[in-house]
Coordinates of N, CA and C in Angstrom, one line a residue:
M1 N 0.8 -1.2 0.0 CA 0.0 0.0 0.0 C 0.9 1.2 0.0
K2 N 0.7 2.1 -1.0 CA 1.5 3.3 -1.1 C 0.7 4.5 -0.6
V3 N 1.2 5.3 0.3 CA 0.5 6.4 0.9 C 1.2 7.7 0.4
L4 N 0.3 8.6 -0.1 CA 0.7 10.0 -0.5 C 0.1 11.0 0.5
A5 N 1.0 11.6 1.2 CA 0.6 12.6 2.3 C 0.8 14.0 1.7
F6 N -0.3 14.8 1.7 CA -0.3 16.2 1.3 C -0.4 17.0 2.6
L7 N 0.7 17.8 2.9 CA 0.8 18.6 4.0 C 0.4 20.0 3.6
G8 N -0.7 20.5 4.3 CA -1.2 21.8 3.9 C -0.8 23.0 4.7
S9 N 0.0 22.8 5.7 CA 0.4 23.9 6.6 C 1.4 24.8 5.9
T10 N 1.4 26.0 6.2 CA 2.5 27.0 5.7 C 3.6 27.0 6.7
R11 N 3.5 26.3 7.8 CA 4.5 26.2 8.9 C 5.1 24.9 8.9
K12 N 6.5 24.8 8.8 CA 7.2 23.6 8.9 C 7.2 23.1 10.4
N13 N 7.2 21.8 10.5 CA 7.3 21.1 11.8 C 6.1 21.5 12.8
G14 N 5.0 21.7 12.2 CA 3.8 22.0 13.0 C 3.1 20.7 13.4
N15 N 1.9 20.8 14.0 CA 1.2 19.7 14.6 C 0.6 18.8 13.5
S16 N 0.0 19.3 12.5 CA -0.5 18.4 11.4 C 0.6 17.6 10.8
E17 N 1.7 18.3 10.5 CA 2.9 17.6 10.0 C 3.3 16.5 10.9
Y18 N 3.4 16.7 12.2 CA 3.8 15.8 13.2 C 2.9 14.5 13.1
L19 N 1.6 14.7 13.1 CA 0.7 13.6 13.0 C 0.9 12.8 11.7
A20 N 0.9 13.6 10.6 CA 1.1 12.9 9.3 C 2.3 12.1 9.3
K21 N 3.4 12.6 9.8 CA 4.7 11.8 9.8 C 4.6 10.6 10.7
K22 N 3.9 10.7 11.8 CA 3.7 9.5 12.6 C 2.9 8.4 11.9
I23 N 1.9 8.9 11.1 CA 1.0 8.0 10.4 C 1.8 7.2 9.3
V24 N 2.7 7.9 8.6 CA 3.4 7.3 7.4 C 4.7 6.7 7.8
E25 N 5.2 6.9 9.0 CA 6.5 6.4 9.4 C 6.6 4.9 9.2
G26 N 7.7 4.4 8.4 CA 7.9 3.0 8.2 C 7.0 2.4 7.1
T27 N 6.2 3.3 6.4 CA 5.4 2.8 5.3 C 6.0 3.2 4.0
D28 N 5.5 2.7 2.9 CA 5.9 3.1 1.5 C 5.1 4.4 1.3
H29 N 5.7 5.5 1.4 CA 5.0 6.8 1.3 C 5.8 7.9 0.6
T30 N 5.1 8.9 0.3 CA 5.6 10.1 -0.3 C 5.0 11.3 0.4
I31 N 5.7 12.3 0.8 CA 5.2 13.5 1.5 C 5.4 14.7 0.5
V32 N 4.3 15.4 0.4 CA 4.3 16.6 -0.4 C 3.9 17.8 0.5
Y33 N 4.8 18.8 0.5 CA 4.5 20.0 1.2 C 3.9 21.0 0.2
L34 N 2.6 21.1 0.3 CA 1.9 22.0 -0.7 C 2.4 23.4 -0.7
S35 N 2.9 23.9 0.4 CA 3.4 25.3 0.4 C 4.7 25.4 -0.3
D36 N 5.4 24.3 -0.6 CA 6.6 24.3 -1.4 C 6.4 24.2 -2.9
K37 N 5.2 23.9 -3.2 CA 4.8 23.7 -4.7 C 4.2 25.0 -5.2
H38 N 4.6 25.2 -6.5 CA 4.0 26.3 -7.2 C 2.7 25.9 -7.8
I39 N 1.6 26.2 -7.1 CA 0.2 25.9 -7.6 C -0.5 27.2 -7.8
Q40 N -0.8 27.5 -9.0 CA -1.6 28.7 -9.3 C -3.0 28.5 -8.9
P41 N -3.6 29.6 -8.4 CA -5.1 29.6 -8.1 C -5.9 29.3 -9.4
I42 N -7.0 28.7 -9.3 CA -7.8 28.3 -10.4 C -8.4 29.6 -11.1
V43 N -8.4 29.5 -12.4 CA -9.1 30.5 -13.2 C -10.3 29.7 -13.7
D44 N -11.5 29.9 -13.2 CA -12.6 29.1 -13.6 C -13.1 29.3 -15.0
M45 N -12.8 28.3 -15.8 CA -13.1 28.4 -17.2 C -14.1 27.3 -17.6
R46 N -14.8 26.7 -16.6 CA -15.7 25.6 -16.8 C -16.8 25.9 -17.8
H47 N -17.3 27.1 -17.8 CA -18.5 27.5 -18.6 C -18.1 28.3 -19.9
T48 N -16.9 28.3 -20.3 CA -16.5 29.0 -21.5 C -16.3 28.0 -22.6
E49 N -16.4 28.5 -23.8 CA -16.2 27.7 -25.0 C -14.9 27.0 -25.1
E50 N -13.8 27.8 -24.7 CA -12.5 27.2 -24.9 C -12.1 26.3 -23.7
G51 N -12.8 26.4 -22.6 CA -12.4 25.6 -21.4 C -11.2 26.1 -20.7
F52 N -10.6 25.2 -19.9 CA -9.5 25.6 -19.1 C -8.2 25.7 -20.0
S53 N -7.4 26.7 -19.7 CA -6.1 26.8 -20.4 C -5.1 26.1 -19.6
P54 N -4.0 25.6 -20.3 CA -2.9 25.0 -19.6 C -2.3 26.0 -18.6
V55 N -1.8 25.5 -17.5 CA -1.2 26.3 -16.5 C 0.2 25.8 -16.2
N56 N 1.2 26.7 -16.3 CA 2.6 26.3 -16.1 C 2.9 26.4 -14.6
D57 N 2.7 25.3 -13.9 CA 3.0 25.2 -12.5 C 3.3 23.8 -12.1
D58 N 3.3 23.4 -10.8 CA 3.7 22.1 -10.4 C 2.5 21.1 -10.3
Y59 N 1.3 21.5 -10.7 CA 0.2 20.7 -10.4 C 0.2 19.4 -11.0
E60 N 0.6 19.3 -12.3 CA 0.6 18.0 -13.0 C 1.4 17.0 -12.3
E61 N 2.5 17.4 -11.7 CA 3.4 16.5 -10.9 C 2.5 15.9 -9.8
L62 N 1.6 16.6 -9.2 CA 0.8 16.1 -8.1 C -0.2 15.1 -8.6
V63 N -0.8 15.4 -9.8 CA -1.8 14.5 -10.4 C -1.1 13.2 -10.7
K64 N 0.1 13.2 -11.2 CA 0.8 11.9 -11.5 C 1.1 11.2 -10.2
L65 N 1.5 11.9 -9.2 CA 1.8 11.2 -7.9 C 0.5 10.6 -7.3
M66 N -0.6 11.3 -7.5 CA -1.9 10.7 -7.0 C -2.2 9.4 -7.7
E67 N -1.9 9.3 -9.0 CA -2.2 8.1 -9.8 C -1.3 6.9 -9.3
E68 N -0.1 7.2 -8.7 CA 0.8 6.2 -8.3 C 0.6 5.7 -6.9
H69 N -0.3 6.3 -6.2 CA -0.5 5.9 -4.7 C -1.9 5.3 -4.5
D70 N -2.0 4.5 -3.5 CA -3.3 3.9 -3.1 C -4.1 4.7 -2.1
V71 N -3.4 5.4 -1.2 CA -4.0 6.1 -0.1 C -3.6 7.6 -0.2
L72 N -4.5 8.5 -0.1 CA -4.2 9.9 0.0 C -4.5 10.4 1.4
L73 N -3.5 11.0 2.0 CA -3.6 11.5 3.3 C -3.5 13.0 3.2
F74 N -4.6 13.7 3.7 CA -4.6 15.2 3.7 C -4.5 15.7 5.1
A75 N -3.4 16.5 5.3 CA -3.2 17.0 6.7 C -3.1 18.5 6.6
T76 N -4.0 19.1 7.4 CA -4.1 20.6 7.4 C -4.4 21.1 8.8
P77 N -3.8 22.3 9.1 CA -4.3 22.9 10.3 C -5.6 23.5 10.1
L78 N -6.4 23.8 11.1 CA -7.7 24.4 11.0 C -7.4 25.9 11.0
Y79 N -7.5 26.5 9.8 CA -7.3 28.0 9.7 C -8.7 28.6 9.4
W80 N -9.1 29.5 10.4 CA -10.3 30.2 10.3 C -11.5 29.2 9.9
Y81 N -11.5 28.0 10.6 CA -12.5 27.0 10.6 C -12.6 26.3 9.2
G82 N -11.5 26.4 8.5 CA -11.4 25.7 7.2 C -10.0 25.2 7.0
M83 N -9.8 24.6 5.8 CA -8.5 24.1 5.4 C -7.5 25.3 5.1
S84 N -6.2 25.0 5.1 CA -5.2 26.0 4.8 C -5.4 26.5 3.3
G85 N -4.8 27.7 3.0 CA -4.8 28.2 1.7 C -4.2 27.3 0.7
P86 N -3.0 26.8 1.0 CA -2.3 25.9 0.0 C -3.2 24.7 -0.3
M87 N -3.9 24.1 0.7 CA -4.7 22.9 0.4 C -5.9 23.3 -0.4
K88 N -6.5 24.5 -0.1 CA -7.7 24.9 -0.8 C -7.3 25.1 -2.3
N89 N -6.2 25.8 -2.6 CA -5.8 25.9 -4.0 C -5.6 24.5 -4.6
Y90 N -5.0 23.6 -3.9 CA -4.8 22.3 -4.4 C -6.2 21.7 -4.8
F91 N -7.2 21.7 -4.0 CA -8.5 21.1 -4.3 C -9.2 21.9 -5.4
D92 N -9.1 23.2 -5.4 CA -9.8 24.0 -6.4 C -9.3 23.6 -7.8
R93 N -8.1 23.2 -8.0 CA -7.6 22.8 -9.3 C -8.1 21.5 -9.7
W94 N -8.8 20.7 -8.9 CA -9.4 19.5 -9.3 C -10.4 19.8 -10.4
S95 N -11.1 20.9 -10.3 CA -12.1 21.3 -11.4 C -11.5 21.3 -12.8
Q96 N -10.2 21.7 -12.9 CA -9.5 21.8 -14.1 C -9.2 20.3 -14.6
Y97 N -8.7 19.5 -13.7 CA -8.2 18.2 -14.1 C -9.4 17.2 -14.2
L98 N -10.5 17.5 -13.7 CA -11.7 16.6 -14.0 C -12.1 16.8 -15.4
R99 N -11.7 17.8 -16.1 CA -12.1 18.1 -17.5 C -10.9 17.9 -18.5
D100 N -9.8 17.5 -18.0 CA -8.6 17.4 -18.8 C -8.6 16.0 -19.4
Q101 N -8.7 16.0 -20.8 CA -8.8 14.7 -21.5 C -7.6 13.8 -21.4
R102 N -6.5 14.4 -21.0 CA -5.2 13.6 -20.9 C -5.3 12.6 -19.7
F103 N -6.1 12.9 -18.8 CA -6.2 12.1 -17.5 C -7.6 11.6 -17.3
N104 N -7.7 10.4 -16.7 CA -8.9 9.9 -16.2 C -9.0 10.2 -14.7
F105 N -9.0 11.5 -14.4 CA -8.8 12.0 -13.0 C -9.9 11.4 -12.0
K106 N -11.1 11.6 -12.4 CA -12.2 11.2 -11.5 C -12.2 9.6 -11.3
E107 N -11.9 8.9 -12.4 CA -11.9 7.4 -12.3 C -10.7 7.0 -11.4
E108 N -9.5 7.7 -11.6 CA -8.4 7.4 -10.7 C -8.6 7.7 -9.3
L109 N -9.3 8.8 -9.0 CA -9.6 9.2 -7.6 C -10.5 8.2 -7.0
A110 N -11.4 7.6 -7.7 CA -12.4 6.7 -7.2 C -11.7 5.4 -6.7
K111 N -10.5 5.1 -7.2 CA -9.8 3.9 -6.8 C -9.0 4.1 -5.4
K112 N -9.0 5.4 -4.9 CA -8.2 5.7 -3.8 C -9.0 5.7 -2.5
K113 N -8.3 5.6 -1.4 CA -8.9 5.8 0.0 C -8.3 7.1 0.5
A114 N -9.2 7.9 1.1 CA -8.8 9.2 1.6 C -8.9 9.2 3.2
Y115 N -7.8 9.8 3.7 CA -7.7 10.0 5.2 C -7.4 11.5 5.4
V116 N -8.0 12.0 6.5 CA -7.8 13.5 6.8 C -7.3 13.6 8.2
V117 N -6.3 14.5 8.3 CA -5.8 15.0 9.6 C -6.0 16.5 9.7
I118 N -6.6 16.9 10.8 CA -6.9 18.3 11.1 C -6.3 18.6 12.5
T119 N -5.6 19.7 12.6 CA -5.2 20.1 14.0 C -5.5 21.5 14.2
G120 N -5.9 21.8 15.5 CA -6.2 23.2 15.8 C -6.3 23.3 17.4
G121 N -6.9 24.3 17.8 CA -6.9 24.6 19.3 C -7.7 23.6 20.0
S122 N -7.9 23.8 21.3 CA -8.5 22.9 22.2 C -10.0 22.6 21.8
S123 N -10.6 23.5 21.1 CA -12.0 23.2 20.6 C -12.1 22.7 19.2
A124 N -11.0 22.3 18.6 CA -10.9 21.9 17.2 C -11.8 20.6 17.0
K125 N -11.9 19.8 18.0 CA -12.7 18.6 17.8 C -14.1 18.9 17.6
I126 N -14.6 20.1 17.9 CA -15.9 20.5 17.5 C -15.9 21.5 16.3
T127 N -15.0 22.5 16.4 CA -15.0 23.5 15.3 C -14.4 23.0 14.0
G128 N -13.8 21.8 14.1 CA -13.2 21.2 12.9 C -14.2 20.3 12.2
L129 N -15.3 20.0 12.8 CA -16.3 19.1 12.2 C -16.9 19.6 10.8
P130 N -17.2 20.9 10.7 CA -17.6 21.3 9.3 C -16.5 21.1 8.3
L131 N -15.3 21.2 8.6 CA -14.2 20.9 7.6 C -14.2 19.4 7.3
V132 N -14.4 18.5 8.3 CA -14.5 17.1 8.0 C -15.7 16.9 7.0
Q133 N -16.8 17.6 7.2 CA -17.9 17.5 6.3 C -17.5 18.0 4.9
Q134 N -16.8 19.1 4.8 CA -16.4 19.6 3.5 C -15.5 18.5 2.8
F135 N -14.6 17.9 3.5 CA -13.8 16.8 2.9 C -14.7 15.7 2.4
Q136 N -15.7 15.3 3.2 CA -16.6 14.3 2.9 C -17.3 14.6 1.6
F137 N -17.8 15.8 1.4 CA -18.5 16.2 0.2 C -17.5 16.2 -1.0
I138 N -16.3 16.6 -0.8 CA -15.3 16.6 -1.9 C -15.1 15.1 -2.4
F139 N -14.9 14.2 -1.4 CA -14.6 12.9 -1.8 C -15.8 12.2 -2.4
E140 N -17.0 12.5 -1.9 CA -18.2 11.9 -2.5 C -18.3 12.3 -3.9
F141 N -18.0 13.6 -4.2 CA -18.2 14.1 -5.6 C -17.3 13.3 -6.6
V142 N -16.2 12.8 -6.2 CA -15.3 12.0 -7.1 C -15.4 10.5 -6.8
N143 N -16.3 10.1 -6.0 CA -16.5 8.7 -5.6 C -15.3 8.0 -5.0
M144 N -14.6 8.8 -4.2 CA -13.4 8.3 -3.4 C -13.9 8.0 -2.0
E145 N -13.4 6.8 -1.5 CA -13.8 6.4 -0.2 C -13.1 7.3 0.8
F146 N -13.9 7.9 1.7 CA -13.4 8.7 2.9 C -13.3 7.7 4.0
A147 N -12.1 7.2 4.3 CA -11.9 6.1 5.2 C -12.0 6.6 6.7
D148 N -11.4 7.7 7.0 CA -11.4 8.1 8.4 C -10.7 9.5 8.5
Y149 N -10.9 10.1 9.7 CA -10.2 11.4 10.0 C -9.8 11.4 11.5
I150 N -8.8 12.3 11.7 CA -8.3 12.6 13.0 C -8.4 14.1 13.2
I151 N -9.0 14.6 14.3 CA -8.9 16.0 14.7 C -8.1 16.1 16.0
G152 N -6.9 16.7 15.9 CA -6.0 16.8 17.0 C -6.0 18.2 17.6
A153 N -5.7 18.2 18.9 CA -5.6 19.5 19.6 C -4.2 19.9 19.7
G154 N -3.9 21.1 19.2 CA -2.5 21.6 19.3 C -2.4 22.9 18.5
V155 N -2.0 24.0 19.1 CA -1.8 25.2 18.4 C -0.3 25.5 18.1
K156 N 0.4 25.7 19.2 CA 1.9 25.9 19.1 C 2.5 24.6 18.6
P157 N 3.6 24.7 17.8 CA 4.3 23.5 17.4 C 4.7 22.6 18.6
G158 N 4.3 21.3 18.4 CA 4.7 20.3 19.5 C 3.5 20.1 20.5
E159 N 2.5 20.9 20.5 CA 1.5 20.7 21.5 C 0.7 19.4 21.2
I160 N 0.7 18.9 20.0 CA 0.0 17.7 19.6 C 0.4 16.5 20.4
V161 N 1.6 16.5 21.0 CA 2.1 15.4 21.7 C 1.2 15.2 23.0
N162 N 0.4 16.2 23.4 CA -0.4 16.1 24.6 C -1.8 15.5 24.2
D163 N -2.1 15.3 23.0 CA -3.4 14.7 22.6 C -3.2 13.2 22.3
K164 N -3.4 12.5 23.4 CA -3.2 11.0 23.4 C -4.2 10.3 22.4
A165 N -5.4 10.8 22.3 CA -6.4 10.1 21.4 C -5.9 10.3 20.0
A166 N -5.5 11.5 19.6 CA -5.0 11.7 18.2 C -3.8 10.8 17.9
L167 N -2.8 10.8 18.9 CA -1.6 10.0 18.7 C -1.9 8.5 18.6
D168 N -2.9 8.0 19.4 CA -3.3 6.6 19.4 C -3.9 6.3 18.0
K169 N -4.7 7.2 17.5 CA -5.4 6.9 16.2 C -4.3 6.9 15.1
A170 N -3.4 7.9 15.2 CA -2.3 7.9 14.2 C -1.5 6.6 14.2
E171 N -1.2 6.1 15.3 CA -0.5 4.8 15.5 C -1.3 3.7 14.8
S172 N -2.6 3.7 15.0 CA -3.5 2.7 14.5 C -3.5 2.7 13.0
W173 N -3.5 3.9 12.4 CA -3.5 4.1 10.9 C -2.1 3.6 10.4
N174 N -1.1 3.9 11.2 CA 0.3 3.5 10.8 C 0.4 2.0 10.6
K175 N -0.2 1.3 11.6 CA -0.2 -0.2 11.6 C -1.0 -0.7 10.4
Q176 N -2.1 -0.1 10.1 CA -2.9 -0.4 9.0 C -2.2 -0.2 7.6
F177 N -1.4 0.8 7.5 CA -0.7 1.1 6.3 C 0.6 0.3 6.0
R178 N 1.1 -0.4 7.1 CA 2.3 -1.1 6.9 C 2.1 -2.4 6.2

């Protein structure tokens, strides 16, 4: 089982990254720091005659990586009750690739399992639930299985080590992915 972890934080060594690395440790995995990738915001051309125009950025590299992996792990801090900006740009570009004739994007995504890691403050286990629902709707749209999620409590880097439930669940996923 090959795991592709998308890290959405703009901060290195944060809590969502910590959990994601615990989850993939010792597995066949690839980690992508979305903030390190050049991903242009979407220019919505869905309803124009010419359709989407090619974009010169790193996105196609991510599409190819998704095709090569079985499990997609999305890790993001809870920013203003939603996913991080880099992760939102990543998902927005799905609209373009769902229409790109060079790829069977939706069919490929339907073969994957999705897991989500969200980290935020002490109330994140409640305030992060609408974001879990947003991920669920995204995955349903492309017929991808939404296997599970973790919402961990931690604001300052390293605080996640105090959330035993999140760490235990991360360890459980790790065993499953080995």
